[in-house]
Amino acid sequence: MRKSVLLVFLIFSIIQDSYSGDYGVVRDGFPSWEERTVLVWTNRARSDPVEDLKGCNVCADKDCYKTPSKPLTYDYNLNRAARFHCANLVSCGGRLQHDSPCKLVTDISDRYLPNGSCDGSASCACEGGKCGCSSNCTSWYSRVSMFGTSPSGENAAYGYSDPVRIFYLWFWEPDSNPECGFRNTNGHRVNILNNSHSSIGVGNYQYYWTQDFASSSKYKRRLYSGTHYPKTGTNIEFRANWADLEGPSQATVVIDGILFDMEIERGSPTNGTFIYKAVLPGGCHKYYFLFKSSTGEIETFPDEGAYGLNCSDDFFPTRDSVDTGYFDIWFKEDIDYGDTFYSNAEVYLHDVEFKRDSYPDYVSKEESGCSCNFVE
């Protein structure tokens, strides 16, 4: 059953824990690939809700969402709060709900990973070490606030391991009412597109998922987030979310040290998602995104290190320098640049072509939206 809750609140203050890592850098497993991918798809939908809702044949209110919303920044505190909630729900029987299934210990942020050793189990997270409560269960708002950020909304879901399917479970939830405005039947969609939100943390544990939103952000970004999809394989899509007063003069993904141009997929150059579709050779690949603003300022995601694809690790603290990837000597010739002459110079070409022209649907045409038994 659905539980009707008010998901948007006015925020009067915000408290942030210090974040020792730079933006996008994975810190002790936060965020995971799954959590990062939901963030990218959330910003993708916010940049062009009209296009993203075209395929939903059960969203009677989709004409209400014509204006793009600013991208959301990643928030480490919200990420921890969201993942903890998923693990805590599993520990206490798995009933999908917003409020905690017990009264949480007041120092849960210190106890929970990675600050402490608590994995979300009732034995370490709940007062008395047991699930259950009557009228004193910790509210979702209080739970998120315990982790250091005052929230402005929350979505929860259960049922799939794939982050894109989970995203559309929320975003394409059925609503037969064409009128605009927040209500129980479209609250997840409204939450995702709410322009009063500024930051987000996504949590995933087993088949449970949570999105926690906040109205404030500690970061000022142009390159907001990026990921690859699907998680493993050789036919891979790389996406990154960008927003600025002007579009980027360069939009690239650096794969194993090689720059590849990305093109706009969704939204506009000033608020949109860029994509590069690739066919990769087998094995581990490291990548990051490198964009250049219209005024020549370079911004990368993550700020440091690189993400892993088909690797034993999801994140690496170091990255390849640009143009140190796969090359073969193509031919040698004399090159005259006027004031500089190269005799028998080696001319290089990439030995692999990473492009492809098609990619899979994310929600099958047979699906008519989401099952609301699996969202909260």
Short mmCIF file of C-alpha atoms in Angstrom, two decimals:
data_model
loop_
_atom_site.label_atom_id
_atom_site.label_comp_id
_atom_site.label_asym_id
_atom_site.label_seq_id
_atom_site.Cartn_x
_atom_site.Cartn_y
_atom_site.Cartn_z
CA MET A 1 0.00 0.00 0.00
CA ARG A 2 1.02 3.56 -0.52
CA LYS A 3 1.65 5.76 2.46
CA SER A 4 0.71 9.38 1.89
CA VAL A 5 3.36 11.76 3.17
CA LEU A 6 4.28 15.35 2.50
CA LEU A 7 7.61 15.19 0.72
CA VAL A 8 8.53 18.88 0.47
CA PHE A 9 9.33 21.13 3.40
CA LEU A 10 10.63 24.64 3.88
CA ILE A 11 14.25 24.62 5.02
CA PHE A 12 15.43 27.23 7.50
CA SER A 13 18.93 25.97 8.20
CA ILE A 14 21.45 23.45 6.95
CA ILE A 15 24.31 21.70 8.72
CA GLN A 16 26.99 19.98 6.68
CA ASP A 17 29.71 17.59 7.79
CA SER A 18 33.07 18.41 6.27
CA TYR A 19 33.77 16.37 3.14
CA SER A 20 37.44 15.48 2.90
CA GLY A 21 37.33 14.30 -0.72
CA ASP A 22 36.82 16.42 -3.81
CA TYR A 23 33.63 16.48 -5.83
CA GLY A 24 32.78 13.17 -7.46
CA VAL A 25 35.55 11.31 -5.68
CA VAL A 26 34.32 8.02 -4.22
CA ARG A 27 34.84 8.10 -0.47
CA ASP A 28 34.88 4.73 1.29
CA GLY A 29 32.42 3.32 -1.22
CA PHE A 30 30.10 6.37 -1.33
CA PRO A 31 28.60 6.75 -3.87
CA SER A 32 28.35 3.41 -5.65
CA TRP A 33 27.96 3.08 -9.42
CA GLU A 34 24.25 2.39 -8.91
CA GLU A 35 23.75 5.50 -6.80
CA ARG A 36 25.75 7.69 -9.18
CA THR A 37 23.74 6.43 -12.16
CA VAL A 38 20.40 7.37 -10.56
CA LEU A 39 21.81 10.87 -10.02
CA VAL A 40 22.76 11.19 -13.69
CA TRP A 41 19.32 10.03 -14.86
CA THR A 42 17.65 12.40 -12.40
CA ASN A 43 19.54 15.36 -13.84
CA ARG A 44 18.90 14.07 -17.35
CA ALA A 45 15.15 14.17 -16.74
CA ARG A 46 15.32 17.57 -15.06
CA SER A 47 17.06 19.08 -18.11
CA ASP A 48 14.22 18.10 -20.47
CA PRO A 49 11.14 16.69 -18.70
CA VAL A 50 9.01 16.94 -21.84
CA GLU A 51 11.27 14.58 -23.75
CA ASP A 52 11.80 12.24 -20.82
CA LEU A 53 8.05 11.85 -20.26
CA LYS A 54 7.17 11.28 -23.92
CA GLY A 55 7.32 7.53 -23.52
CA CYS A 56 5.07 7.39 -20.46
CA ASN A 57 1.52 6.46 -21.46
CA VAL A 58 0.21 6.49 -17.88
CA CYS A 59 1.40 9.98 -16.90
CA ALA A 60 -1.75 12.03 -17.48
CA ASP A 61 -0.14 15.08 -15.89
CA LYS A 62 2.99 15.08 -18.08
CA ASP A 63 1.96 18.32 -19.82
CA CYS A 64 2.49 20.06 -16.46
CA TYR A 65 6.25 19.65 -16.71
CA LYS A 66 7.45 21.92 -19.50
CA THR A 67 10.18 23.91 -17.76
CA PRO A 68 13.64 22.42 -17.21
CA SER A 69 15.04 22.41 -13.68
CA LYS A 70 18.61 23.05 -12.62
CA PRO A 71 20.78 19.95 -12.07
CA LEU A 72 21.27 18.60 -8.57
CA THR A 73 24.67 18.36 -6.93
CA TYR A 74 25.83 15.27 -5.09
CA ASP A 75 25.67 15.38 -1.29
CA TYR A 76 27.72 12.89 0.73
CA ASN A 77 25.58 13.24 3.88
CA LEU A 78 22.38 12.55 1.94
CA ASN A 79 24.06 9.58 0.28
CA ARG A 80 24.86 8.03 3.66
CA ALA A 81 21.40 8.77 5.06
CA ALA A 82 19.70 7.23 2.04
CA ARG A 83 21.79 4.05 1.93
CA PHE A 84 21.48 3.59 5.68
CA HIS A 85 17.69 3.76 5.40
CA CYS A 86 17.67 1.01 2.78
CA ALA A 87 19.86 -1.25 4.93
CA ASN A 88 17.84 -0.51 8.06
CA LEU A 89 14.59 -1.42 6.30
CA VAL A 90 16.06 -4.75 5.17
CA SER A 91 17.29 -5.45 8.70
CA CYS A 92 13.80 -4.89 10.10
CA GLY A 93 11.83 -7.06 7.73
CA GLY A 94 11.82 -5.12 4.49
CA ARG A 95 8.57 -3.14 4.71
CA LEU A 96 8.93 -0.15 2.41
CA GLN A 97 8.33 3.09 4.31
CA HIS A 98 9.78 6.55 4.82
CA ASP A 99 10.00 6.64 8.61
CA SER A 100 12.52 4.35 10.27
CA PRO A 101 11.25 0.96 11.50
CA CYS A 102 12.55 1.73 15.00
CA LYS A 103 13.72 4.59 17.16
CA LEU A 104 17.25 5.25 15.99
CA VAL A 105 20.16 5.82 18.35
CA THR A 106 21.01 9.50 18.47
CA ASP A 107 24.61 8.97 17.32
CA ILE A 108 23.71 6.90 14.26
CA SER A 109 25.84 9.03 11.94
CA ASP A 110 28.92 8.22 14.05
CA ARG A 111 28.05 4.55 14.21
CA TYR A 112 27.13 4.00 10.55
CA LEU A 113 29.65 3.25 7.81
CA PRO A 114 32.25 4.47 7.16
CA ASN A 115 32.51 6.50 10.40
CA GLY A 116 31.78 3.38 12.46
CA SER A 117 31.17 -0.31 11.93
CA CYS A 118 27.34 -0.35 12.01
CA ASP A 119 25.91 -1.63 8.73
CA GLY A 120 22.34 -0.49 9.40
CA SER A 121 21.31 -3.55 11.37
CA ALA A 122 18.85 -3.06 14.22
CA SER A 123 21.37 -4.40 16.71
CA CYS A 124 23.55 -1.31 16.29
CA ALA A 125 21.15 1.26 14.79
CA CYS A 126 18.00 0.94 16.91
CA GLU A 127 17.55 1.80 20.57
CA GLY A 128 17.58 -1.41 22.54
CA GLY A 129 19.00 -3.21 19.50
CA LYS A 130 15.53 -4.19 18.29
CA CYS A 131 13.15 -3.30 15.47
CA GLY A 132 9.72 -1.94 16.21
CA CYS A 133 8.20 1.13 17.78
CA SER A 134 4.76 2.50 18.37
CA SER A 135 4.48 6.27 18.24
CA ASN A 136 8.16 7.08 18.69
CA CYS A 137 9.67 5.77 15.44
CA THR A 138 12.27 8.14 14.03
CA SER A 139 10.71 10.20 11.25
CA TRP A 140 12.33 10.30 7.84
CA TYR A 141 13.07 14.02 8.31
CA SER A 142 14.78 13.44 11.66
CA ARG A 143 16.71 10.46 10.31
CA VAL A 144 18.18 12.41 7.40
CA SER A 145 18.96 15.37 9.64
CA MET A 146 20.94 13.07 11.96
CA PHE A 147 23.43 12.62 9.11
CA GLY A 148 24.09 16.35 8.86
CA THR A 149 21.84 17.75 6.14
CA SER A 150 18.27 18.99 6.56
CA PRO A 151 16.17 17.35 3.82
CA SER A 152 13.53 18.80 1.53
CA GLY A 153 12.09 15.55 0.15
CA GLU A 154 12.45 11.79 -0.19
CA ASN A 155 11.54 9.00 -2.62
CA ALA A 156 11.80 5.30 -1.81
CA ALA A 157 11.42 2.20 -3.99
CA TYR A 158 11.91 -1.54 -4.03
CA GLY A 159 12.06 -4.23 -6.66
CA TYR A 160 14.93 -3.94 -9.14
CA SER A 161 18.72 -4.06 -9.08
CA ASP A 162 19.09 -1.88 -12.17
CA PRO A 163 19.28 1.87 -11.36
CA VAL A 164 17.62 3.02 -14.59
CA ARG A 165 14.59 0.74 -14.09
CA ILE A 166 14.28 2.03 -10.54
CA PHE A 167 14.47 5.61 -11.74
CA TYR A 168 11.53 5.10 -14.12
CA LEU A 169 9.61 3.27 -11.43
CA TRP A 170 9.53 6.67 -9.74
CA PHE A 171 9.42 8.97 -12.74
CA TRP A 172 6.77 7.13 -14.75
CA GLU A 173 4.46 6.36 -11.84
CA PRO A 174 0.85 6.07 -13.04
CA ASP A 175 -1.42 9.07 -12.53
CA SER A 176 -4.79 9.40 -14.29
CA ASN A 177 -5.32 12.99 -13.14
CA PRO A 178 -4.17 15.56 -15.75
CA GLU A 179 -4.26 18.46 -13.30
CA CYS A 180 -0.98 19.96 -12.10
CA GLY A 181 0.19 19.93 -8.51
CA PHE A 182 1.64 17.58 -5.93
CA ARG A 183 -0.47 14.61 -4.83
CA ASN A 184 -0.09 11.04 -3.69
CA THR A 185 -0.26 9.64 -7.22
CA ASN A 186 2.48 11.80 -8.77
CA GLY A 187 4.63 12.75 -5.78
CA HIS A 188 7.76 10.91 -6.94
CA ARG A 189 7.71 12.66 -10.31
CA VAL A 190 7.13 16.04 -8.68
CA ASN A 191 9.97 15.41 -6.26
CA ILE A 192 12.41 14.54 -9.05
CA LEU A 193 11.53 17.70 -11.00
CA ASN A 194 11.11 20.07 -8.03
CA ASN A 195 13.23 23.14 -8.74
CA SER A 196 13.45 23.99 -5.03
CA HIS A 197 15.77 21.00 -4.57
CA SER A 198 19.48 21.73 -5.03
CA SER A 199 21.27 18.57 -3.93
CA ILE A 200 20.64 14.85 -3.68
CA GLY A 201 21.97 11.65 -2.20
CA VAL A 202 20.86 8.29 -3.56
CA GLY A 203 21.00 5.13 -1.45
CA ASN A 204 20.92 1.52 -2.59
CA TYR A 205 21.06 -1.69 -0.57
CA GLN A 206 20.03 -4.97 -2.15
CA TYR A 207 16.75 -4.19 -3.98
CA TYR A 208 15.92 -1.12 -1.87
CA TRP A 209 16.47 2.43 -3.07
CA THR A 210 16.11 5.90 -1.56
CA GLN A 211 16.50 9.42 -2.94
CA ASP A 212 17.02 12.14 -0.33
CA PHE A 213 16.85 15.77 -1.47
CA ALA A 214 17.92 19.06 0.11
CA SER A 215 17.18 22.65 -0.84
CA SER A 216 20.76 23.81 -0.30
CA SER A 217 24.06 22.82 -1.88
CA LYS A 218 27.62 23.31 -0.73
CA TYR A 219 28.96 23.10 -4.28
CA LYS A 220 28.94 25.44 -7.26
CA ARG A 221 29.31 23.27 -10.35
CA ARG A 222 29.04 23.30 -14.10
CA LEU A 223 29.87 19.61 -14.60
CA TYR A 224 27.46 18.01 -12.14
CA SER A 225 27.69 14.25 -12.53
CA GLY A 226 28.64 11.44 -14.88
CA THR A 227 28.47 7.67 -15.25
CA HIS A 228 28.58 4.76 -17.66
CA TYR A 229 25.76 2.36 -18.51
CA PRO A 230 25.27 -0.56 -18.38
CA LYS A 231 27.50 -1.52 -15.48
CA THR A 232 29.61 -4.07 -17.37
CA GLY A 233 30.16 -5.15 -20.95
CA THR A 234 31.64 -3.71 -24.11
CA ASN A 235 28.66 -1.77 -25.55
CA ILE A 236 28.76 1.17 -23.16
CA GLU A 237 27.25 4.66 -23.00
CA PHE A 238 28.99 7.45 -21.11
CA ARG A 239 26.85 10.35 -19.88
CA ALA A 240 27.59 13.61 -18.10
CA ASN A 241 25.33 16.44 -16.86
CA TRP A 242 26.39 20.03 -17.58
CA ALA A 243 24.76 23.38 -16.84
CA ASP A 244 26.14 26.91 -17.27
CA LEU A 245 25.18 30.24 -18.79
CA GLU A 246 26.73 29.00 -22.02
CA GLY A 247 27.35 25.56 -23.43
CA PRO A 248 30.79 23.94 -23.10
CA SER A 249 33.43 24.62 -25.75
CA GLN A 250 34.64 21.06 -25.20
CA ALA A 251 32.68 18.05 -23.92
CA THR A 252 34.73 14.85 -23.69
CA VAL A 253 35.10 11.60 -21.84
CA VAL A 254 38.65 10.40 -21.29
CA ILE A 255 38.80 6.62 -21.61
CA ASP A 256 42.16 5.05 -20.81
CA GLY A 257 43.80 8.39 -21.51
CA ILE A 258 42.10 9.02 -24.86
CA LEU A 259 39.73 11.96 -25.39
CA PHE A 260 36.39 11.23 -27.05
CA ASP A 261 33.94 13.94 -28.02
CA MET A 262 30.48 13.80 -26.47
CA GLU A 263 27.30 15.16 -28.04
CA ILE A 264 24.14 16.56 -26.52
CA GLU A 265 21.56 13.85 -25.87
CA ARG A 266 18.94 15.48 -23.70
CA GLY A 267 18.18 19.10 -22.84
CA SER A 268 20.24 21.99 -24.20
CA PRO A 269 23.96 22.87 -24.23
CA THR A 270 23.34 25.20 -21.26
CA ASN A 271 21.48 22.54 -19.24
CA GLY A 272 21.73 19.09 -20.65
CA THR A 273 23.13 15.58 -20.71
CA PHE A 274 25.97 14.75 -23.05
CA ILE A 275 26.59 11.22 -24.33
CA TYR A 276 29.31 9.15 -25.95
CA LYS A 277 28.35 5.68 -27.22
CA ALA A 278 31.19 3.20 -27.41
CA VAL A 279 32.18 -0.32 -28.29
CA LEU A 280 35.14 -1.12 -26.08
CA PRO A 281 37.68 -3.92 -26.14
CA GLY A 282 37.46 -6.37 -23.25
CA GLY A 283 39.15 -5.79 -19.92
CA CYS A 284 39.31 -3.03 -17.35
CA HIS A 285 38.92 0.59 -18.46
CA LYS A 286 39.38 3.79 -16.47
CA TYR A 287 37.56 6.97 -17.38
CA TYR A 288 36.63 10.47 -16.31
CA PHE A 289 34.87 13.43 -17.90
CA LEU A 290 36.67 16.59 -19.05
CA PHE A 291 34.69 19.66 -20.09
CA LYS A 292 35.84 23.14 -20.98
CA SER A 293 33.66 26.20 -20.46
CA SER A 294 33.06 28.86 -23.09
CA THR A 295 35.74 30.96 -21.40
CA GLY A 296 38.29 28.12 -21.43
CA GLU A 297 38.03 26.92 -17.85
CA ILE A 298 38.48 23.16 -17.49
CA GLU A 299 36.29 21.13 -15.14
CA THR A 300 36.50 17.38 -14.66
CA PHE A 301 34.26 14.79 -13.05
CA PRO A 302 35.43 13.47 -10.73
CA ASP A 303 37.76 16.26 -9.69
CA GLU A 304 40.46 13.67 -9.05
CA GLY A 305 40.97 10.04 -9.97
CA ALA A 306 38.96 7.92 -12.39
CA TYR A 307 36.01 5.55 -12.40
CA GLY A 308 36.39 1.91 -13.29
CA LEU A 309 34.50 -0.09 -15.91
CA ASN A 310 34.83 -3.91 -15.92
CA CYS A 311 37.41 -3.45 -13.18
CA SER A 312 37.82 -4.95 -9.73
CA ASP A 313 37.40 -1.45 -8.29
CA ASP A 314 34.76 1.16 -9.08
CA PHE A 315 37.14 4.05 -8.44
CA PHE A 316 40.87 4.69 -8.76
CA PRO A 317 42.65 7.59 -7.00
CA THR A 318 44.88 8.27 -10.01
CA ARG A 319 44.03 8.82 -13.67
CA ASP A 320 45.80 8.40 -17.00
CA SER A 321 47.20 11.49 -18.63
CA VAL A 322 45.38 12.52 -21.78
CA ASP A 323 46.62 10.85 -24.98
CA THR A 324 48.47 7.98 -23.32
CA GLY A 325 46.01 5.28 -24.25
CA TYR A 326 45.78 2.89 -27.20
CA PHE A 327 47.93 3.98 -30.16
CA ASP A 328 49.66 2.23 -33.07
CA ILE A 329 52.37 3.63 -35.32
CA TRP A 330 50.60 4.27 -38.61
CA PHE A 331 53.42 5.57 -40.80
CA LYS A 332 56.56 7.72 -40.75
CA GLU A 333 57.26 10.83 -42.79
CA ASP A 334 59.08 14.12 -42.77
CA ILE A 335 56.94 16.94 -41.30
CA ASP A 336 57.78 20.60 -41.83
CA TYR A 337 56.07 23.07 -39.44
CA GLY A 338 57.99 26.07 -40.79
CA ASP A 339 60.35 26.90 -37.95
CA THR A 340 60.52 23.24 -36.85
CA PHE A 341 61.37 20.21 -39.02
CA TYR A 342 60.78 16.59 -37.96
CA SER A 343 62.69 13.97 -39.95
CA ASN A 344 61.07 10.52 -40.26
CA ALA A 345 58.47 11.50 -37.62
CA GLU A 346 56.14 8.83 -36.27
CA VAL A 347 52.47 9.53 -37.03
CA TYR A 348 50.01 7.80 -34.71
CA LEU A 349 46.39 6.75 -35.02
CA HIS A 350 44.10 5.16 -32.49
CA ASP A 351 44.03 1.41 -32.94
CA VAL A 352 40.41 1.04 -31.78
CA GLU A 353 37.19 2.79 -32.71
CA PHE A 354 34.94 3.14 -29.70
CA LYS A 355 31.86 4.56 -31.41
CA ARG A 356 28.50 2.90 -32.08
CA ASP A 357 25.22 4.10 -33.48
CA SER A 358 22.54 2.40 -31.40
CA TYR A 359 21.80 1.76 -27.77
CA PRO A 360 19.10 -0.10 -25.86
CA ASP A 361 15.79 1.18 -24.55
CA TYR A 362 15.83 1.73 -20.82
CA VAL A 363 12.18 0.98 -20.20
CA SER A 364 10.69 -1.66 -22.44
CA LYS A 365 7.72 -0.76 -24.59
CA GLU A 366 5.77 -3.53 -22.87
CA GLU A 367 5.94 -1.69 -19.56
CA SER A 368 3.06 0.72 -18.95
CA GLY A 369 4.69 2.57 -16.09
CA CYS A 370 5.47 1.49 -12.56
CA SER A 371 3.77 -0.72 -10.03
CA CYS A 372 2.97 1.50 -7.10
CA ASN A 373 3.24 -1.45 -4.74
CA PHE A 374 6.96 -0.96 -5.06
CA VAL A 375 7.32 2.77 -4.50
CA GLU A 376 6.83 4.90 -1.42
#
